[in-house]
mmCIF file of C-alpha atoms in Angstrom:
data_model
loop_
_atom_site.group_PDB
_atom_site.id
_atom_site.type_symbol
_atom_site.label_atom_id
_atom_site.label_comp_id
_atom_site.label_asym_id
_atom_site.label_seq_id
_atom_site.Cartn_x
_atom_site.Cartn_y
_atom_site.Cartn_z
ATOM 1 C CA UNK P 31 7.695 137.853 132.019
ATOM 2 C CA UNK P 32 8.278 135.770 135.119
ATOM 3 C CA UNK P 33 6.139 137.934 137.406
ATOM 4 C CA UNK P 34 2.999 137.157 135.412
ATOM 5 C CA UNK P 35 3.465 133.424 134.932
ATOM 6 C CA UNK P 36 1.037 132.893 137.836
ATOM 7 C CA UNK P 37 -1.469 135.251 136.195
ATOM 8 C CA UNK P 38 -3.958 132.992 134.408
ATOM 9 C CA UNK P 39 -4.743 135.310 131.511
ATOM 10 C CA UNK P 40 -1.138 136.202 130.759
ATOM 11 C CA UNK P 41 0.119 132.623 131.102
ATOM 12 C CA UNK P 42 -2.636 131.277 128.808
ATOM 13 C CA UNK P 43 -1.919 133.835 126.095
ATOM 14 C CA UNK P 44 1.795 134.558 125.884
ATOM 15 C CA UNK P 45 4.984 132.629 125.309
ATOM 16 C CA UNK P 46 8.197 133.880 123.787
ATOM 17 C CA UNK P 47 8.573 133.055 120.065
ATOM 18 C CA UNK P 48 5.044 131.635 119.911
ATOM 19 C CA UNK P 49 1.784 132.983 118.511
ATOM 20 C CA UNK P 50 -1.675 132.463 119.998
ATOM 21 C CA UNK P 51 -5.103 133.559 118.797
ATOM 22 C CA UNK P 52 -7.929 135.527 120.355
ATOM 23 C CA UNK P 53 -11.269 136.873 119.183
ATOM 24 C CA UNK P 54 -12.739 140.346 119.375
ATOM 25 C CA UNK P 55 -16.275 141.134 120.524
ATOM 26 C CA UNK P 56 -18.844 141.466 119.138
ATOM 27 C CA UNK P 57 -18.755 137.881 117.883
ATOM 28 C CA UNK P 58 -20.866 138.720 114.878
ATOM 29 C CA UNK P 59 -20.207 138.498 111.162
ATOM 30 C CA UNK P 60 -21.378 141.862 109.977
ATOM 31 C CA UNK P 61 -20.376 145.219 108.624
ATOM 32 C CA UNK P 62 -19.693 148.140 110.941
ATOM 33 C CA UNK P 63 -23.358 148.921 111.463
ATOM 34 C CA UNK P 64 -24.384 149.591 115.036
ATOM 35 C CA UNK P 65 -24.035 146.367 117.020
ATOM 36 C CA UNK P 66 -26.963 145.076 119.071
ATOM 37 C CA UNK P 67 -24.986 142.257 120.728
ATOM 38 C CA UNK P 68 -27.495 139.623 121.791
ATOM 39 C CA UNK P 69 -25.957 138.787 125.182
ATOM 40 C CA UNK P 70 -27.229 135.216 125.345
ATOM 41 C CA UNK P 71 -25.784 134.445 121.916
ATOM 42 C CA UNK P 72 -22.516 136.228 122.723
ATOM 43 C CA UNK P 73 -22.048 134.073 125.834
ATOM 44 C CA UNK P 74 -22.745 130.873 123.879
ATOM 45 C CA UNK P 75 -20.041 131.877 121.424
ATOM 46 C CA UNK P 76 -17.660 132.980 124.190
ATOM 47 C CA UNK P 77 -17.919 129.566 125.835
ATOM 48 C CA UNK P 78 -17.464 127.919 122.438
ATOM 49 C CA UNK P 79 -14.264 129.911 121.860
ATOM 50 C CA UNK P 80 -12.952 128.911 125.283
ATOM 51 C CA UNK P 81 -13.724 125.228 124.800
ATOM 52 C CA UNK P 82 -12.151 125.216 121.331
ATOM 53 C CA UNK P 83 -8.788 126.542 122.492
ATOM 54 C CA UNK P 84 -8.728 130.251 121.716
ATOM 55 C CA UNK P 85 -6.470 132.092 124.165
ATOM 56 C CA UNK P 86 -8.453 135.299 124.668
ATOM 57 C CA UNK P 87 -11.561 137.377 124.151
ATOM 58 C CA UNK P 88 -11.115 141.142 123.729
ATOM 59 C CA UNK P 89 -13.517 144.071 123.780
ATOM 60 C CA UNK P 90 -13.021 147.703 122.805
ATOM 61 C CA UNK P 91 -13.887 150.808 124.809
ATOM 62 C CA UNK P 92 -16.192 153.353 123.161
ATOM 63 C CA UNK P 93 -17.145 155.949 125.798
ATOM 64 C CA UNK P 94 -19.406 157.864 123.374
ATOM 65 C CA UNK P 95 -21.281 156.893 120.230
ATOM 66 C CA UNK P 96 -20.111 159.079 117.333
ATOM 67 C CA UNK P 97 -22.048 158.316 114.120
ATOM 68 C CA UNK P 98 -19.523 160.331 112.091
ATOM 69 C CA UNK P 99 -16.381 158.571 113.300
ATOM 70 C CA UNK P 100 -16.413 155.750 110.754
ATOM 71 C CA UNK P 101 -17.352 152.870 112.997
ATOM 72 C CA UNK P 102 -19.772 152.656 115.875
ATOM 73 C CA UNK P 103 -17.486 150.986 118.384
ATOM 74 C CA UNK P 104 -18.902 148.602 120.953
ATOM 75 C CA UNK P 105 -22.202 148.879 122.755
ATOM 76 C CA UNK P 106 -21.312 148.051 126.367
ATOM 77 C CA UNK P 107 -18.898 149.349 128.994
ATOM 78 C CA UNK P 108 -15.820 147.067 128.823
ATOM 79 C CA UNK P 109 -15.456 146.428 132.560
ATOM 80 C CA UNK P 110 -19.117 145.570 133.103
ATOM 81 C CA UNK P 111 -19.303 143.519 129.930
ATOM 82 C CA UNK P 112 -16.150 141.508 130.688
ATOM 83 C CA UNK P 113 -17.393 140.877 134.230
ATOM 84 C CA UNK P 114 -20.472 139.299 132.635
ATOM 85 C CA UNK P 115 -18.223 137.278 130.310
ATOM 86 C CA UNK P 116 -16.126 136.191 133.305
ATOM 87 C CA UNK P 117 -19.247 134.779 134.966
ATOM 88 C CA UNK P 118 -19.960 132.647 131.873
ATOM 89 C CA UNK P 119 -16.428 131.355 131.259
ATOM 90 C CA UNK P 120 -13.704 129.725 133.333
ATOM 91 C CA UNK P 121 -10.237 130.079 131.851
ATOM 92 C CA UNK P 122 -10.096 132.157 128.666
ATOM 93 C CA UNK P 123 -8.199 135.447 129.016
ATOM 94 C CA UNK P 124 -10.319 138.617 128.999
ATOM 95 C CA UNK P 125 -8.815 141.685 127.388
ATOM 96 C CA UNK P 126 -9.557 145.350 126.779
ATOM 97 C CA UNK P 127 -8.387 146.807 123.465
ATOM 98 C CA UNK P 128 -8.301 149.365 124.770
ATOM 99 C CA UNK P 129 -9.628 151.357 127.762
ATOM 100 C CA UNK P 130 -9.420 155.110 127.205
ATOM 101 C CA UNK P 131 -7.371 156.241 130.203
ATOM 102 C CA UNK P 132 -7.604 159.942 129.335
ATOM 103 C CA UNK P 133 -11.337 160.028 130.079
ATOM 104 C CA UNK P 134 -11.411 157.942 133.276
ATOM 105 C CA UNK P 135 -10.072 158.837 136.711
ATOM 106 C CA UNK P 136 -6.987 156.759 137.584
ATOM 107 C CA UNK P 137 -8.388 155.649 140.950
ATOM 108 C CA UNK P 138 -11.626 154.477 139.320
ATOM 109 C CA UNK P 139 -9.566 152.674 136.687
ATOM 110 C CA UNK P 140 -7.418 150.989 139.324
ATOM 111 C CA UNK P 141 -10.440 149.758 141.286
ATOM 112 C CA UNK P 142 -12.366 148.577 138.211
ATOM 113 C CA UNK P 143 -9.408 146.667 136.794
ATOM 114 C CA UNK P 144 -8.494 145.084 140.141
ATOM 115 C CA UNK P 145 -12.114 144.069 140.704
ATOM 116 C CA UNK P 146 -12.416 142.440 137.280
ATOM 117 C CA UNK P 147 -9.073 140.687 137.664
ATOM 118 C CA UNK P 148 -10.148 139.218 141.021
ATOM 119 C CA UNK P 149 -13.649 138.221 139.901
ATOM 120 C CA UNK P 150 -12.233 136.518 136.813
ATOM 121 C CA UNK P 151 -9.493 134.757 138.836
ATOM 122 C CA UNK P 152 -6.634 136.723 137.294
ATOM 123 C CA UNK P 153 -7.677 136.659 133.653
ATOM 124 C CA UNK P 154 -7.580 140.385 132.769
ATOM 125 C CA UNK P 155 -5.248 141.602 130.019
ATOM 126 C CA UNK P 156 -5.517 145.351 130.510
ATOM 127 C CA UNK P 157 -5.095 147.178 127.210
ATOM 128 C CA UNK P 158 -4.878 150.957 127.653
ATOM 129 C CA UNK P 159 -4.983 153.897 125.246
ATOM 130 C CA UNK P 160 -5.294 157.678 125.038
ATOM 131 C CA UNK P 161 -8.471 157.742 122.919
ATOM 132 C CA UNK P 162 -8.980 158.874 119.331
ATOM 133 C CA UNK P 163 -12.585 160.108 118.949
ATOM 134 C CA UNK P 164 -12.411 163.911 118.790
ATOM 135 C CA UNK P 165 -15.910 164.521 120.188
ATOM 136 C CA UNK P 166 -15.112 162.702 123.431
ATOM 137 C CA UNK P 167 -12.539 165.137 124.808
ATOM 138 C CA UNK P 168 -14.752 168.234 125.003
ATOM 139 C CA UNK P 169 -17.662 166.088 126.178
ATOM 140 C CA UNK P 170 -15.611 164.977 129.182
ATOM 141 C CA UNK P 171 -13.983 168.419 129.509
ATOM 142 C CA UNK P 172 -10.535 166.980 128.906
ATOM 143 C CA UNK P 173 -7.956 168.815 126.828
ATOM 144 C CA UNK P 174 -7.018 166.573 123.911
ATOM 145 C CA UNK P 175 -3.462 167.910 124.057
ATOM 146 C CA UNK P 176 -3.125 166.476 127.583
ATOM 147 C CA UNK P 177 -3.962 162.903 126.635
ATOM 148 C CA UNK P 178 -0.361 161.634 126.552
ATOM 149 C CA UNK P 179 0.352 163.065 130.008
ATOM 150 C CA UNK P 180 -2.930 161.652 131.355
ATOM 151 C CA UNK P 181 -2.006 158.238 129.951
ATOM 152 C CA UNK P 182 1.310 158.284 131.823
ATOM 153 C CA UNK P 183 -0.393 159.415 135.001
ATOM 154 C CA UNK P 184 -2.956 156.603 134.827
ATOM 155 C CA UNK P 185 -0.335 153.877 134.422
ATOM 156 C CA UNK P 186 1.864 155.176 137.237
ATOM 157 C CA UNK P 187 -1.029 155.770 139.654
ATOM 158 C CA UNK P 188 -2.589 152.345 139.050
ATOM 159 C CA UNK P 189 0.710 150.577 139.547
ATOM 160 C CA UNK P 190 1.291 152.413 142.827
ATOM 161 C CA UNK P 191 -2.154 151.792 144.354
ATOM 162 C CA UNK P 192 -2.104 148.105 143.325
ATOM 163 C CA UNK P 193 1.259 147.577 144.977
ATOM 164 C CA UNK P 194 1.163 149.805 148.057
ATOM 165 C CA UNK P 195 -1.140 150.087 151.049
ATOM 166 C CA UNK P 196 -2.402 153.611 151.808
ATOM 167 C CA UNK P 197 -0.061 155.295 149.299
ATOM 168 C CA UNK P 198 0.309 159.045 149.104
ATOM 169 C CA UNK P 199 -0.126 160.365 145.561
ATOM 170 C CA UNK P 200 -0.155 163.900 144.181
ATOM 171 C CA UNK P 201 -0.633 164.157 140.410
ATOM 172 C CA UNK P 202 -2.739 166.046 137.854
ATOM 173 C CA UNK P 203 -5.973 164.242 138.779
ATOM 174 C CA UNK P 204 -5.106 162.542 142.068
ATOM 175 C CA UNK P 205 -4.649 164.028 145.529
ATOM 176 C CA UNK P 206 -4.591 160.870 147.626
ATOM 177 C CA UNK P 207 -3.559 161.599 151.239
ATOM 178 C CA UNK P 208 -5.919 159.267 153.094
ATOM 179 C CA UNK P 209 -7.688 156.012 152.326
ATOM 180 C CA UNK P 210 -6.748 153.168 150.040
ATOM 181 C CA UNK P 211 -7.890 151.503 146.820
ATOM 182 C CA UNK P 212 -9.069 147.925 147.262
ATOM 183 C CA UNK P 213 -9.076 145.109 146.264
ATOM 184 C CA UNK P 214 -5.371 144.658 145.657
ATOM 185 C CA UNK P 215 -4.521 142.385 142.718
ATOM 186 C CA UNK P 216 -3.297 138.897 143.591
ATOM 187 C CA UNK P 217 0.142 139.673 142.144
ATOM 188 C CA UNK P 218 0.097 143.268 143.427
ATOM 189 C CA UNK P 219 -0.051 144.054 139.731
ATOM 190 C CA UNK P 220 -2.066 143.451 136.542
ATOM 191 C CA UNK P 221 -0.542 143.079 133.057
ATOM 192 C CA UNK P 222 -0.917 146.421 131.271
ATOM 193 C CA UNK P 223 -0.545 146.834 127.515
ATOM 194 C CA UNK P 224 -0.050 150.147 125.769
ATOM 195 C CA UNK P 225 -1.821 150.715 122.455
ATOM 196 C CA UNK P 226 0.114 152.376 119.669
ATOM 197 C CA UNK P 227 2.502 154.974 120.983
ATOM 198 C CA UNK P 228 -0.119 156.692 123.178
ATOM 199 C CA UNK P 229 2.043 159.793 122.941
ATOM 200 C CA UNK P 230 5.038 158.002 124.516
ATOM 201 C CA UNK P 231 8.451 156.796 123.414
ATOM 202 C CA UNK P 232 9.125 153.107 122.914
ATOM 203 C CA UNK P 233 11.528 153.328 125.835
ATOM 204 C CA UNK P 234 8.851 154.655 128.208
ATOM 205 C CA UNK P 235 6.393 151.974 127.129
ATOM 206 C CA UNK P 236 9.055 149.283 127.502
ATOM 207 C CA UNK P 237 9.801 150.432 131.050
ATOM 208 C CA UNK P 238 6.224 151.000 132.227
ATOM 209 C CA UNK P 239 4.002 148.475 130.430
ATOM 210 C CA UNK P 240 3.991 144.692 130.071
ATOM 211 C CA UNK P 241 3.392 144.371 126.334
ATOM 212 C CA UNK P 242 2.507 146.381 123.248
ATOM 213 C CA UNK P 243 -0.609 146.407 121.075
ATOM 214 C CA UNK P 244 0.043 147.831 117.644
ATOM 215 C CA UNK P 245 -2.039 148.020 114.474
ATOM 216 C CA UNK P 246 -1.189 145.968 111.382
ATOM 217 C CA UNK P 247 1.123 147.617 108.887
ATOM 218 C CA UNK P 248 3.490 146.784 106.038
ATOM 219 C CA UNK P 249 5.565 143.724 106.963
ATOM 220 C CA UNK P 250 9.025 145.290 106.936
ATOM 221 C CA UNK P 251 7.861 148.238 109.026
ATOM 222 C CA UNK P 252 6.212 145.922 111.546
ATOM 223 C CA UNK P 253 9.294 143.711 111.710
ATOM 224 C CA UNK P 254 11.512 146.713 112.369
ATOM 225 C CA UNK P 255 9.131 148.001 115.039
ATOM 226 C CA UNK P 256 9.145 144.647 116.822
ATOM 227 C CA UNK P 257 12.936 144.610 116.691
ATOM 228 C CA UNK P 258 13.049 148.035 118.336
ATOM 229 C CA UNK P 259 10.547 146.851 120.971
ATOM 230 C CA UNK P 260 12.665 143.804 121.809
ATOM 231 C CA UNK P 261 15.776 145.943 122.101
ATOM 232 C CA UNK P 262 13.995 148.404 124.401
ATOM 233 C CA UNK P 263 12.451 145.799 126.705
ATOM 234 C CA UNK P 264 15.515 143.632 127.184
ATOM 235 C CA UNK P 265 13.244 140.858 128.454
ATOM 236 C CA UNK P 266 10.219 139.159 126.957
ATOM 237 C CA UNK P 267 7.244 141.473 126.735
ATOM 238 C CA UNK P 268 4.651 140.358 124.166
ATOM 239 C CA UNK P 269 3.701 142.124 120.943
ATOM 240 C CA UNK P 270 -0.011 142.004 120.021
ATOM 241 C CA UNK P 271 -1.762 142.875 116.766
ATOM 242 C CA UNK P 272 -5.417 142.932 115.652
ATOM 243 C CA UNK P 273 -6.394 141.367 112.328
ATOM 244 C CA UNK P 274 -9.699 141.613 110.463
ATOM 245 C CA UNK P 275 -10.635 138.451 108.554
ATOM 246 C CA UNK P 276 -13.511 137.125 106.506
ATOM 247 C CA UNK P 277 -13.109 133.353 106.320
ATOM 248 C CA UNK P 278 -14.158 131.948 102.969
ATOM 249 C CA UNK P 279 -16.013 128.648 102.720
ATOM 250 C CA UNK P 280 -13.391 127.609 100.190
ATOM 251 C CA UNK P 281 -10.316 126.542 102.213
ATOM 252 C CA UNK P 282 -8.058 127.233 99.194
ATOM 253 C CA UNK P 283 -9.399 130.730 98.499
ATOM 254 C CA UNK P 284 -6.581 133.255 97.920
ATOM 255 C CA UNK P 285 -6.532 136.528 99.860
ATOM 256 C CA UNK P 286 -8.488 139.600 98.828
ATOM 257 C CA UNK P 287 -8.268 142.859 100.807
ATOM 258 C CA UNK P 288 -11.260 143.938 102.856
ATOM 259 C CA UNK P 289 -12.106 147.518 101.796
ATOM 260 C CA UNK P 290 -11.171 150.145 104.403
ATOM 261 C CA UNK P 291 -9.963 147.461 106.825
ATOM 262 C CA UNK P 292 -6.465 146.129 107.512
ATOM 263 C CA UNK P 293 -7.390 142.546 106.764
ATOM 264 C CA UNK P 294 -8.526 140.162 104.073
ATOM 265 C CA UNK P 295 -10.928 137.527 102.848
ATOM 266 C CA UNK P 296 -9.320 134.103 102.339
ATOM 267 C CA UNK P 297 -9.611 130.404 102.988
ATOM 268 C CA UNK P 298 -8.093 128.912 106.099
ATOM 269 C CA UNK P 299 -5.027 127.555 104.274
ATOM 270 C CA UNK P 300 -3.754 131.005 103.363
ATOM 271 C CA UNK P 301 -4.654 132.257 106.850
ATOM 272 C CA UNK P 302 -2.470 129.576 108.449
ATOM 273 C CA UNK P 303 0.509 130.506 106.265
ATOM 274 C CA UNK P 304 -0.044 134.188 106.987
ATOM 275 C CA UNK P 305 -0.155 133.608 110.742
ATOM 276 C CA UNK P 306 3.070 131.605 110.624
ATOM 277 C CA UNK P 307 4.676 134.580 108.867
ATOM 278 C CA UNK P 308 3.464 136.857 111.677
ATOM 279 C CA UNK P 309 4.854 134.446 114.269
ATOM 280 C CA UNK P 310 8.228 134.465 112.488
ATOM 281 C CA UNK P 311 8.058 138.265 112.538
ATOM 282 C CA UNK P 312 7.871 138.159 116.351
ATOM 283 C CA UNK P 313 4.168 138.726 116.969
ATOM 284 C CA UNK P 314 2.913 136.835 120.037
ATOM 285 C CA UNK P 315 -0.854 137.256 119.878
ATOM 286 C CA UNK P 316 -3.375 138.046 117.140
ATOM 287 C CA UNK P 317 -6.843 139.376 118.002
ATOM 288 C CA UNK P 318 -9.121 138.239 115.188
ATOM 289 C CA UNK P 319 -12.089 140.415 114.281
ATOM 290 C CA UNK P 320 -14.649 138.501 112.216
ATOM 291 C CA UNK P 321 -16.146 140.876 109.667
ATOM 292 C CA UNK P 322 -18.161 141.175 106.486
ATOM 293 C CA UNK P 323 -19.095 137.520 106.193
ATOM 294 C CA UNK P 324 -22.320 135.755 105.365
ATOM 295 C CA UNK P 325 -21.625 132.496 107.196
ATOM 296 C CA UNK P 326 -22.943 131.750 110.695
ATOM 297 C CA UNK P 327 -20.353 132.964 113.183
ATOM 298 C CA UNK P 328 -20.451 129.677 115.146
ATOM 299 C CA UNK P 329 -19.500 127.878 111.935
ATOM 300 C CA UNK P 330 -16.564 130.208 111.340
ATOM 301 C CA UNK P 331 -15.311 129.816 114.927
ATOM 302 C CA UNK P 332 -15.619 126.038 114.591
ATOM 303 C CA UNK P 333 -13.611 126.011 111.353
ATOM 304 C CA UNK P 334 -10.922 128.233 112.842
ATOM 305 C CA UNK P 335 -10.732 125.925 115.851
ATOM 306 C CA UNK P 336 -10.511 122.795 113.722
ATOM 307 C CA UNK P 337 -7.919 123.948 111.196
ATOM 308 C CA UNK P 338 -6.143 127.084 112.443
ATOM 309 C CA UNK P 339 -6.037 127.126 116.254
ATOM 310 C CA UNK P 340 -4.130 123.785 116.508
ATOM 311 C CA UNK P 341 -1.171 125.520 114.853
ATOM 312 C CA UNK P 342 -1.274 128.347 117.421
ATOM 313 C CA UNK P 343 -2.842 126.867 120.573
ATOM 314 C CA UNK P 344 -3.475 128.640 123.846
ATOM 315 C CA UNK P 345 -1.008 127.726 126.537
ATOM 316 C CA UNK P 346 -2.376 125.325 129.106
ATOM 317 C CA UNK P 347 -2.364 126.671 132.652
#
């Protein structure tokens, strides 16, 4: 996308027909027990990832802790946490995967995202979603059935207040007749990525977002989905996928599925081949989640950087 080639985060992460790699917070090798996230250690690892050529660092949004959901999510608010990460890094892209738009007011969202993008010097990759934890909707007094409509509203409102000065907006949650939302993004826009379908059609997402985050699935289904995405967009808009890995100390170790997760344990040689297959499929960015391992996480990041990242390097900006 030409309009975001001056956006540092987008330009570092995405190029047509190429794959780059990011990491997902928390940077800890553990099971899905509740994360404590030692901030000092997380920032050491974030700087290590930046220096070693990873394109991005992503964090999830977990508005409420639900011990019965299956995983505990992430401890900190994504905007505040990524602002802290921005202060400790210089060039790595900072992404949300993904902010729950249904539970946040669009004007608050617009201001928070624009603030983070400016503080980070245009490094925000703004992943957005409708939310999937059932307990959150009644807690916030939001009708779960409205989440698709609220998602659309959020995207359209944010785009309008980023681009226009003193806009007039009347929507389900917004009655803006006076005042303005500042700061305005440097490009009068921020790259927005939908997550899954978010209750929309591919055509709507292609017209109103700047890329698509989609979960891993069977290869032929993913390939067909990417084909449909390319046909709908008509121009390059990246396709992003998360991947859970446990990197074996044995570089030749074959893959073994990680129970309950869409991912695997393997050595780095299989991982490289697998990532090339994803690149050939049309995937532009993989967000690696490091799980279930017993090795020090700094060691795993170092091995990935030495053997895997050179095949899929971040773009220099």
